[in-house]
Amino acid sequence: MSNMRTISFDGIVIGGGGAGMRAALQLAQSGYKTAVITKVFPTRSHTVSAQGGITCAIASDDPNDDWRWHMYDTIKGSDYIGDQDAIEYMCNVGPEAVYELDHMGMPFSRTEEGRIYQRPFGGQSKDFGRGGQAARTCAAADRTGHALLHTLYQGNVKNDTVFLNEWFAIDLVKNQDGVVTGVIAMNIEDGEVVYVKSKATVFATGGAGRIFASTTNAHINTGDGLGMSLRAGFPVQDIEMWQFHPTGIAGAGVLVTEGCRGEGGYLVNKDGERFMERYAPNAKDLAGRDVVARSMVLEILDGRGAGPDGDHVFLKLDHLGEETLNAKLPGILELSRTFAHADPVKELIPVVPTCHYMMGGIPTNVDGQALTVDANGNDKVIDGFYACGEVACVSVHGANRLGGNSLLDLVVFGRASGLFIEKALREGIEHRDASESDLEAATARLHSLNTTNNGEGAAGLRTELQNTMQNHFGVFRKGEFMQDGIKKLADLRERISNVKLSDKSKAYNTARVEALELQNLLEVAEATAIAAEERKESRGAHAREDFQDRDDENWLCHSMYYPEDKSVGKRAVNFAPKTMEAFEPKIRTY
Amino acid sequence: MLKVEIYRYNPETDSAPYMQSYEIDTEGKDLMVLDVLELLKAQDSSIASLLS
């Protein structure tokens, strides 16, 4: 590969969503030569789909709001395996990060008094669960992610961030000391493969919802960051924890925001009954997402699902009135009319729990430094390697993320990673350069794909993978079923490593990109499957029919999946916030 | 059957862009353009489209 071009930056960020662009902005503002590598145009990253808002105690709706209440909700929502120091940091620093966005020009919705509009979301409370429902989610109508992403893109353009748009990162480059020195990336436009070298490589590649057949995630959410990281031998944490969003439009998978229920909408079964009153008498439709999703599946399994196949329930919004719906949820009206052929002003929207968010990911500290665990069980920083946003597991979401916390996670930890790298660059970072053989190792997968001629096509393999995950690792899970799924994935691994690329052309060869993405999907799927089978309890989004209770004695911990021997270990959850006593695990009811 | 006309161009082999026709069985489903493109790509992997 001696003819491969090398380009160098002080910092590179893989992924142009909210976390990546916030990290890049921090570095570029400080004058460091920063590049964002993104496989789509940045404002097309999946952050753009975030609808309802960004949860943060800015005390606009309630002048007495307290970030500690938000911290309590988030820890309870995580089913107690969110790291309390990281959650404390996020909830405490959050208001600063949100006001920064406001000052950059992000067009938030406003109250009569001109303050940022906040709406109620699931799992929110006042006074540590004692003061009833809070309204803490800052919103720009029902297109908050869109507003956020455009604001950050403009900030980056203004600060001369280099955008490598429609470039696909293929694999990490590690030097002989195991330090990450950059990535191998391909320019999709002309197929050129380049070594992008940097003192700091930040993964902000987002989630991997496309491992499931039914998902609210875009086609691009293929877990590229996790694939690269796992192939480099680095562990992933809590990867069995996948959130199923209660309100995906049945059949289409498109999301309608939890903000619909925040604004007063609720779920009904085929008999028109508001069934959440039975499952969560207090919070009802605004209980944690895992609780609502499971309740919906139980309704459907009990024969109270709607439609010819009885396979969905309904979201009712018509009682809110056309004026409110037009003002607060205009995008939802359009999505429902287009994808469900139902007009929410007068009809019910058919909805079903749909894969939405990956709580697990690359373990990091609050500075975004990627971690592994050494032989003595101690955390060890991976030099040169950082992660933030959905691909990272700080962990602020634990076993179940609260609505509105993902956008906060993006900006707070994108910013924190940027701040840390900025300081490290100022103090000086020296790495040994990658050798010729290090680069060969990092390009081996691409080389193999380009020379294989006898395998199966990507499309069929991808469908098989997605169906396997959907059927064996969905909302409810069972040991023997998961073991079957793991066997199917082992077979798929053989076939996917040998995937056939019929079209070997260079310019805009999206078939090559899709084959590489498929291999990333497989890495995430297998890690998910093995970790899910190993965690023998029910907690948050991980619900097992064969182990129905939470087991704090054995599983009040993170799972760590190690790709080299496909083993699963445990890592302690942080119970040491800096400014207060820890919140002790309690039975979680809504 | 749905008939789809696609604008094709491969700078490595074509001197100019051209239109190509495809037929696809949508099984009566109400599909979006993106879904149709995905189905066509499964038939002919040389079709390129930018996702998202």
XYZ file of C-alpha atoms in Angstrom:
642
model
C 0.000 0.000 0.000
C 2.990 2.257 -0.444
C 1.086 4.277 -3.053
C -1.567 5.243 -0.480
C -1.791 8.957 0.241
C -1.542 10.201 3.830
C -3.330 13.326 5.058
C -2.754 14.680 8.565
C -4.810 16.654 11.051
C -4.508 17.628 14.709
C -7.864 15.994 15.343
C -10.221 13.890 13.237
C -13.840 13.162 13.996
C -15.592 10.250 12.316
C -19.264 11.108 11.982
C -21.014 14.398 11.264
C -23.957 14.157 13.659
C -24.548 16.176 16.812
C -21.724 14.675 18.876
C -19.164 14.748 16.073
C -19.893 18.293 15.019
C -19.928 19.529 18.624
C -16.500 17.924 19.232
C -15.137 19.273 15.941
C -16.447 22.751 16.697
C -14.602 22.797 20.020
C -11.301 21.881 18.347
C -11.723 24.138 15.324
C -12.613 27.117 17.519
C -9.300 26.646 19.310
C -7.426 26.854 16.045
C -6.583 23.165 15.694
C -6.622 21.659 12.225
C -9.734 19.500 12.443
C -11.438 17.227 9.958
C -14.869 15.605 10.029
C -15.080 12.393 8.002
C -18.701 11.609 7.201
C -20.295 9.125 4.827
C -23.245 11.440 4.150
C -23.510 15.212 3.937
C -23.270 16.281 7.628
C -26.776 17.694 7.970
C -28.108 14.339 6.755
C -26.690 12.546 9.788
C -29.271 10.761 11.911
C -29.343 13.487 14.594
C -31.504 15.338 12.072
C -34.336 12.900 12.838
C -34.498 13.715 16.556
C -37.904 15.221 17.087
C -39.047 15.918 20.626
C -36.195 17.747 22.226
C -33.230 18.016 24.508
C -33.877 17.381 28.190
C -32.130 19.796 30.508
C -32.901 21.580 33.779
C -32.758 25.159 32.444
C -35.650 26.113 34.746
C -37.716 27.713 32.020
C -41.000 25.858 32.596
C -40.444 25.577 36.349
C -38.228 28.296 37.883
C -37.392 25.943 40.754
C -36.228 23.087 38.525
C -33.031 21.410 39.728
C -30.477 19.456 37.690
C -30.281 16.953 40.557
C -33.912 15.975 39.873
C -32.948 15.343 36.264
C -29.996 13.299 37.548
C -32.310 11.228 39.747
C -34.692 10.557 36.834
C -31.818 9.524 34.572
C -30.359 7.115 37.142
C -33.762 5.589 37.816
C -34.403 5.406 34.062
C -31.072 3.604 33.573
C -32.288 0.924 36.008
C -29.234 1.820 38.108
C -26.454 0.805 35.729
C -25.807 4.325 34.464
C -22.552 5.703 35.876
C -23.511 8.292 38.471
C -20.419 10.481 38.002
C -21.128 10.751 34.263
C -24.858 11.419 34.773
C -24.002 14.058 37.368
C -21.642 15.722 34.883
C -24.202 15.649 32.063
C -27.100 17.039 34.092
C -24.947 19.674 35.793
C -23.076 20.930 32.696
C -26.192 20.531 30.517
C -27.641 24.034 30.946
C -24.321 25.601 29.902
C -24.213 23.423 26.775
C -27.847 24.222 25.897
C -27.392 27.983 26.344
C -24.327 27.767 24.091
C -26.572 26.318 21.385
C -29.124 29.067 21.993
C -26.392 31.696 21.623
C -25.108 30.051 18.438
C -28.550 30.708 17.015
C -30.421 27.454 17.466
C -34.101 28.317 16.852
C -35.805 26.924 19.981
C -39.571 27.264 20.365
C -40.454 30.034 22.817
C -42.898 30.619 25.653
C -45.067 33.752 25.857
C -42.280 35.393 27.868
C -39.703 34.515 25.230
C -37.975 31.769 27.194
C -37.042 28.389 25.699
C -40.146 26.172 25.500
C -39.976 22.944 27.565
C -42.396 20.014 27.243
C -43.031 16.976 29.462
C -41.335 13.735 28.434
C -41.359 10.194 29.798
C -39.641 9.384 33.078
C -39.445 13.026 34.183
C -40.195 14.095 37.743
C -39.793 16.942 40.186
C -38.260 16.637 43.637
C -36.631 13.216 43.165
C -39.829 11.519 42.037
C -41.994 13.041 44.767
C -43.282 16.162 42.970
C -45.136 14.714 39.984
C -44.501 15.135 36.253
C -41.871 17.688 35.151
C -41.646 19.508 31.793
C -37.910 19.531 31.146
C -37.443 18.847 27.436
C -36.338 21.926 25.475
C -37.849 21.851 22.018
C -37.682 23.395 18.592
C -41.224 22.319 17.608
C -40.909 18.618 16.658
C -37.668 19.042 14.703
C -35.182 19.732 17.498
C -32.430 17.530 16.053
C -32.771 19.245 12.701
C -32.368 22.677 14.281
C -29.446 21.465 16.396
C -27.575 19.879 13.510
C -27.882 22.875 11.211
C -26.725 25.209 13.977
C -23.637 23.085 14.613
C -22.863 22.746 10.912
C -22.927 26.494 10.464
C -20.657 26.893 13.497
C -18.143 24.482 11.989
C -18.193 26.152 8.571
C -17.574 29.473 10.282
C -14.569 28.029 12.132
C -12.968 26.367 9.087
C -13.475 22.730 10.022
C -12.421 20.561 7.065
C -15.345 18.398 5.921
C -14.523 15.168 4.123
C -18.109 14.621 2.986
C -19.086 11.293 1.474
C -15.945 9.660 2.783
C -16.317 6.251 4.423
C -14.021 5.230 7.300
C -13.037 1.589 6.830
C -10.808 0.573 9.738
C -8.731 1.959 12.599
C -4.963 2.259 12.255
C -2.981 1.188 15.328
C 0.780 1.508 15.745
C 2.977 -1.183 17.326
C 2.248 0.221 20.803
C -1.498 -0.242 20.306
C -2.032 3.526 20.018
C -4.707 4.642 17.547
C -3.065 6.892 14.930
C -5.978 7.460 12.553
C -8.202 5.634 10.106
C -8.175 4.226 6.623
C -10.912 6.035 4.726
C -12.336 5.904 1.226
C -13.593 8.832 -0.799
C -16.917 7.461 -2.074
C -16.911 9.850 -5.029
C -13.786 8.454 -6.694
C -12.922 5.372 -4.618
C -9.521 6.674 -3.482
C -8.294 5.062 -0.259
C -6.371 7.342 2.096
C -4.632 7.078 5.470
C -6.091 9.919 7.551
C -3.591 10.443 10.330
C -4.205 12.296 13.557
C -3.060 12.707 17.143
C -6.649 12.254 18.258
C -9.255 10.068 16.551
C -12.811 10.694 17.757
C -15.575 8.221 16.934
C -18.995 9.839 16.729
C -20.457 7.308 14.325
C -23.847 6.946 15.993
C -25.917 3.822 16.455
C -26.609 0.592 14.627
C -30.392 0.182 14.659
C -30.132 -1.445 11.246
C -29.148 -4.736 12.910
C -32.921 -5.136 13.435
C -35.504 -5.630 10.671
C -37.833 -3.063 12.203
C -36.135 0.150 13.263
C -36.685 3.888 13.418
C -33.047 4.319 12.381
C -31.958 5.528 8.945
C -30.267 3.189 6.463
C -26.924 4.749 7.416
C -27.065 3.554 11.053
C -24.899 0.516 10.530
C -22.608 0.665 13.557
C -19.477 1.482 11.569
C -17.645 2.810 14.621
C -18.373 -0.288 16.672
C -17.401 -2.542 13.772
C -14.032 -0.825 13.445
C -13.469 -0.788 17.175
C -14.362 -4.471 17.652
C -12.133 -5.511 14.744
C -9.309 -3.561 16.388
C -9.820 -5.806 19.441
C -11.396 -3.195 21.736
C -14.319 -4.139 24.018
C -17.899 -2.819 23.974
C -20.016 -2.220 27.060
C -23.707 -2.995 27.774
C -24.232 -3.773 24.097
C -27.217 -6.035 24.937
C -29.180 -2.899 25.891
C -31.292 -1.799 22.911
C -34.188 0.584 23.299
C -37.450 -0.175 21.541
C -39.356 3.070 21.084
C -43.069 2.679 21.849
C -44.296 4.684 18.885
C -42.860 3.570 15.572
C -45.509 3.778 12.836
C -46.683 0.189 12.298
C -45.344 -1.288 9.073
C -43.192 1.727 8.194
C -40.882 1.949 11.218
C -40.895 5.746 11.092
C -40.788 7.358 14.527
C -43.401 9.609 16.046
C -42.026 11.488 19.013
C -42.656 10.793 22.686
C -43.539 14.501 22.678
C -46.940 13.400 21.323
C -47.618 11.789 24.672
C -45.902 14.712 26.432
C -48.433 17.052 24.818
C -51.309 14.890 26.088
C -51.638 12.070 23.557
C -52.063 8.519 24.822
C -52.069 4.888 23.686
C -55.214 2.803 23.244
C -55.752 -0.869 22.370
C -58.244 -2.211 19.812
C -61.094 -1.719 22.304
C -60.195 1.951 22.702
C -58.986 1.344 26.263
C -56.165 3.524 27.654
C -54.213 0.461 28.787
C -51.188 2.235 30.288
C -53.410 3.097 33.267
C -53.195 -0.578 34.214
C -49.424 -0.970 33.757
C -48.179 2.363 35.171
C -50.949 3.921 37.291
C -48.993 7.085 38.078
C -46.934 8.027 35.017
C -49.270 6.188 32.611
C -48.164 6.882 29.020
C -45.110 8.782 30.245
C -43.485 5.867 32.069
C -39.992 4.816 30.935
C -39.816 3.743 27.291
C -38.913 0.160 28.184
C -41.981 -0.072 30.443
C -44.345 1.341 27.796
C -42.898 -0.832 24.996
C -43.296 -4.009 27.065
C -46.857 -3.073 28.034
C -47.735 -2.633 24.361
C -46.294 -6.042 23.467
C -48.228 -7.653 26.336
C -51.473 -6.039 25.099
C -50.799 -7.405 21.622
C -49.912 -10.882 22.956
C -53.116 -10.877 25.038
C -55.164 -10.400 21.861
C -55.979 -6.719 22.270
C -53.862 -5.589 19.324
C -55.527 -3.813 16.410
C -55.528 -4.416 12.662
C -56.212 -7.592 10.627
C -53.251 -9.349 12.282
C -53.794 -7.776 15.700
C -50.183 -6.647 15.624
C -50.262 -3.008 16.727
C -51.975 -0.516 19.041
C -52.952 3.121 18.481
C -51.682 6.539 19.481
C -54.558 8.940 20.049
C -53.971 12.652 19.404
C -57.278 13.879 17.945
C -58.536 15.179 21.320
C -55.687 17.742 21.402
C -57.286 19.823 18.669
C -56.027 20.849 15.264
C -54.538 24.129 16.437
C -52.292 22.548 19.071
C -51.233 19.783 16.703
C -50.319 22.270 13.973
C -48.315 24.395 16.380
C -46.576 21.743 18.472
C -46.405 18.648 16.271
C -46.488 19.732 12.615
C -43.923 17.145 11.489
C -45.877 14.342 13.143
C -49.017 15.259 11.192
C -47.044 15.011 7.970
C -45.313 11.738 8.876
C -48.551 10.104 9.936
C -50.428 11.229 6.827
C -47.608 10.051 4.574
C -46.568 6.791 6.218
C -49.728 5.613 8.016
C -52.361 7.278 5.792
C -53.926 8.451 9.033
C -54.680 12.075 9.814
C -53.965 12.549 13.548
C -56.381 15.495 13.661
C -59.260 13.019 13.369
C -57.783 9.511 13.285
C -55.697 7.156 15.418
C -52.067 6.460 14.450
C -51.156 2.728 14.312
C -47.949 2.236 16.330
C -45.725 -0.611 17.468
C -42.475 -0.800 19.528
C -39.590 -0.342 17.103
C -35.830 -0.564 17.633
C -34.622 2.960 18.275
C -31.454 3.414 20.280
C -28.280 1.621 21.370
C -27.541 2.297 25.027
C -24.275 0.344 24.889
C -21.122 1.179 22.998
C -17.447 1.973 23.344
C -16.745 2.461 27.060
C -15.356 5.928 27.778
C -14.688 8.244 30.696
C -16.334 11.681 30.912
C -13.502 13.138 28.804
C -14.440 10.867 25.910
C -11.292 8.740 26.210
C -12.017 5.180 25.078
C -11.352 2.537 27.720
C -10.461 -1.081 27.930
C -9.810 -3.206 31.005
C -6.333 -4.538 31.889
C -5.454 -7.995 33.241
C -6.049 -6.810 36.830
C -9.534 -5.538 36.035
C -8.563 -1.846 36.088
C -9.750 0.674 33.483
C -7.072 1.475 30.918
C -7.208 4.401 28.486
C -6.678 3.556 24.798
C -4.253 6.246 23.652
C -5.293 8.339 20.677
C -8.867 7.011 20.682
C -12.029 8.840 21.773
C -15.771 8.297 21.416
C -18.873 10.387 22.056
C -22.588 10.260 21.301
C -24.558 7.101 20.641
C -21.489 5.023 19.729
C -20.029 5.718 23.178
C -21.120 4.257 26.509
C -20.067 6.810 29.152
C -22.534 5.505 30.508
C -25.372 7.964 31.045
C -28.197 5.751 29.759
C -27.431 2.446 31.477
C -30.113 -0.110 30.649
C -32.702 2.375 29.365
C -32.394 5.899 27.973
C -34.891 8.610 28.831
C -36.408 10.565 25.960
C -34.587 13.837 25.313
C -31.379 12.618 26.947
C -29.717 11.584 23.685
C -29.382 15.113 22.328
C -28.058 16.250 25.696
C -25.548 13.380 25.672
C -24.380 14.463 22.187
C -23.685 18.074 22.982
C -22.338 17.571 26.513
C -19.918 14.768 25.679
C -19.071 16.026 22.181
C -18.048 19.230 23.904
C -16.237 17.396 26.749
C -14.215 15.306 24.269
C -13.283 18.460 22.372
C -12.242 20.250 25.563
C -10.069 17.339 26.691
C -8.355 16.895 23.313
C -7.779 20.627 23.060
C -5.929 20.521 26.386
C -3.981 17.385 25.455
C -2.903 18.925 22.139
C -1.774 22.065 23.933
C 0.325 19.972 26.326
C 1.685 17.961 23.388
C 0.838 14.484 22.116
C 3.629 12.290 20.731
C 2.912 8.918 19.119
C 5.109 6.569 17.180
C 3.955 6.591 13.559
C 2.160 3.595 12.087
C 4.450 1.310 10.088
C 3.898 -0.141 6.645
C 2.667 -3.399 8.216
C 0.291 -1.535 10.558
C -1.282 0.076 7.500
C -1.452 -3.263 5.724
C -3.347 -4.720 8.690
C -5.823 -1.834 8.567
C -6.481 -2.263 4.834
C -6.720 -6.077 4.921
C -10.528 -6.140 5.073
C -10.931 -3.833 2.088
C -8.360 -5.805 0.134
C -10.177 -9.055 0.867
C -13.540 -7.602 -0.206
C -12.054 -6.324 -3.459
C -10.618 -9.728 -4.350
C -13.451 -12.097 -3.305
C -15.498 -13.432 -6.205
C -17.444 -16.440 -4.999
C -19.565 -15.362 -2.018
C -23.215 -14.345 -1.641
C -24.579 -10.858 -2.308
C -24.941 -8.301 0.478
C -28.702 -7.683 0.264
C -29.806 -11.248 1.072
C -27.266 -11.638 3.871
C -28.357 -8.344 5.425
C -32.026 -9.374 5.427
C -31.134 -12.677 7.072
C -29.072 -10.903 9.744
C -31.833 -8.389 10.477
C -34.508 -11.083 10.735
C -32.318 -13.153 13.053
C -31.889 -10.209 15.411
C -35.580 -9.280 15.221
C -36.773 -12.804 15.990
C -34.233 -13.850 18.603
C -33.259 -10.613 20.401
C -36.379 -8.392 20.405
C -38.433 -6.813 23.198
C -38.683 -10.118 25.116
C -35.771 -12.554 25.164
C -35.295 -16.181 26.204
C -32.113 -18.236 26.730
C -32.631 -21.134 24.331
C -33.980 -18.797 21.676
C -30.949 -16.578 21.989
C -28.609 -19.583 21.788
C -30.251 -20.509 18.479
C -29.762 -16.944 17.311
C -26.077 -17.028 18.262
C -25.599 -20.173 16.138
C -27.251 -18.497 13.163
C -24.976 -15.488 13.585
C -21.875 -17.700 13.683
C -22.950 -19.137 10.336
C -23.656 -15.638 9.021
C -20.184 -14.513 10.112
C -18.573 -17.027 7.751
C -20.790 -15.997 4.871
C -20.587 -12.248 5.498
C -16.787 -12.272 5.750
C -16.899 -13.741 2.252
C -19.545 -11.337 0.867
C -19.353 -10.939 -2.883
C -18.853 -7.575 -4.527
C -19.974 -7.970 -8.164
C -19.419 -4.365 -9.118
C -15.762 -3.438 -8.583
C -15.924 0.051 -10.106
C -14.592 3.037 -8.167
C -16.819 6.078 -8.645
C -19.796 6.158 -6.266
C -19.690 2.411 -5.777
C -22.302 2.241 -3.038
C -22.320 -1.558 -3.292
C -18.779 -1.564 -1.872
C -19.864 0.715 0.970
C -22.860 -1.499 1.719
C -20.718 -4.633 1.851
C -18.377 -2.922 4.316
C -21.386 -1.741 6.344
C -22.802 -5.251 6.405
C -19.607 -6.488 8.046
C -19.992 -3.764 10.675
C -23.608 -4.777 11.301
C -22.491 -8.333 11.894
C -19.909 -7.277 14.506
C -22.545 -5.333 16.443
C -25.181 -8.059 16.092
C -22.919 -10.799 17.381
C -21.708 -8.713 20.328
C -25.338 -7.909 21.167
C -26.380 -11.542 20.976
C -23.577 -12.934 23.121
C -23.864 -10.212 25.776
C -27.677 -10.582 25.871
C -27.478 -14.319 26.404
C -24.915 -13.807 29.174
C -26.888 -11.246 31.212
C -29.172 -13.599 33.137
C -31.650 -11.098 34.564
C -34.205 -8.533 33.379
C -33.134 -4.915 33.641
C -34.251 -1.852 31.697
C -34.564 -2.680 28.020
C -33.239 -6.221 28.526
C -36.303 -8.315 29.394
C -35.898 -12.094 29.722
C -38.762 -14.538 30.006
C -36.475 -17.021 31.756
C -35.047 -14.505 34.254
C -37.877 -12.054 34.891
C -36.424 -10.197 37.863
C -33.639 -7.712 38.258
C -30.687 -9.403 39.969
C -28.697 -6.712 41.783
C -26.547 -9.291 43.540
C -24.995 -10.549 40.310
C -25.795 -7.999 37.621
C -25.721 -4.499 39.078
C -22.781 -3.952 36.716
C -21.826 -3.217 33.137
C -21.287 -6.100 30.752
C -18.048 -5.995 28.763
C -17.857 -7.942 25.513
C -14.335 -8.801 24.378
C -14.217 -9.525 20.641
C -10.989 -11.515 20.535
C -12.324 -14.520 22.456
C -16.008 -13.478 22.368
C -16.143 -13.548 26.143
C -18.294 -11.398 28.409
C -16.893 -9.845 31.594
C -18.229 -7.409 34.155
C -17.232 -3.846 34.986
C -18.306 -1.921 38.075
C -20.929 0.831 37.796
C -19.859 4.176 39.231
C -21.719 5.014 42.441
C -19.552 7.982 43.400
C -20.937 11.313 42.182
C -18.670 14.207 43.173
C -21.166 16.606 44.768
C -23.662 14.410 46.590
C -24.452 10.986 47.992
C -25.048 8.223 45.475
C -28.615 7.214 44.599
C -29.038 3.644 45.827
C -30.916 1.123 43.661
C -34.630 0.940 44.367
C -37.443 -1.054 42.822
C -38.329 0.826 39.649
C -42.025 1.708 39.300
C -43.795 4.475 37.392
C -45.452 -4.358 -11.598
C -43.963 -0.933 -11.220
C -41.879 0.513 -14.024
C -38.952 2.653 -12.903
C -36.719 4.816 -15.063
C -33.290 5.469 -13.596
C -30.693 8.004 -14.682
C -27.415 6.087 -15.017
C -23.824 7.149 -15.463
C -20.545 5.420 -14.721
C -17.677 7.796 -15.541
C -15.293 4.834 -15.899
C -17.213 3.232 -18.787
C -19.887 5.600 -20.137
C -19.308 8.547 -22.427
C -22.617 10.137 -21.439
C -25.473 9.594 -18.970
C -28.525 7.603 -20.118
C -31.906 6.388 -18.852
C -32.403 2.732 -17.971
C -35.760 0.980 -17.347
C -36.440 -1.510 -14.570
C -39.530 -3.412 -13.517
C -40.195 -4.319 -9.938
C -42.910 -6.309 -8.191
C -44.002 -4.206 -5.203
C -46.399 -6.957 -4.012
C -49.137 -4.363 -3.777
C -47.278 -2.507 -1.022
C -47.285 1.256 -0.786
C -43.534 1.814 -1.046
C -41.497 4.987 -0.867
C -39.007 5.793 -3.660
C -36.124 4.896 -1.340
C -37.620 1.442 -0.647
C -38.036 0.833 -4.375
C -34.425 1.834 -5.008
C -33.284 -0.573 -2.314
C -35.206 -3.412 -3.994
C -33.701 -2.521 -7.369
C -30.206 -2.405 -5.883
C -30.684 -5.973 -4.685
C -31.254 -6.906 -8.365
C -28.518 -4.734 -9.852
C -25.735 -3.785 -7.462
C -24.279 -1.302 -9.928
C -27.107 1.121 -9.121
C -25.816 3.851 -6.839
C -27.966 6.000 -4.608
C -27.054 8.097 -1.629
C -28.919 7.078 1.492
C -30.356 9.503 4.005
